[in-house]
Phi, psi and omega in degrees: 000319179296321179296319180295317178295318178296320176299319179299313181293323176295320177299315182296312182293321178295322176294319179294315180293326176295322177294319177299317179295327181287315186263357181305311179299323179293314181293330177295319178294332180274358178094010179238077184292140177255157180286074186293320182293321176293317179297322180297313180297313178299317183299318181292307185292319179289332174296318176295318178297319178299315180297314180296316179292332176296320177295317177298318180299315179295318180297319181290333184248023186300315182294321177294321178294318178299316179297317181299310183289330176295316179289329180292327183285346182286000000 
């Protein structure tokens, strides 16, 4: 459960920083600069953490995933 909650928060923060990286150049031209360099650093490191925790999440739930996909194939 803790891994799932942490994954959710990492997903949320990675999505927010990705949005900042996407709209940062536009807002800068409009006179409202966003902290793009900070967002870039957070996005990279939290993305790696998200990837690693996703592997842990799959490993912890492997038997449930096998059962789910076995039943799905029926």
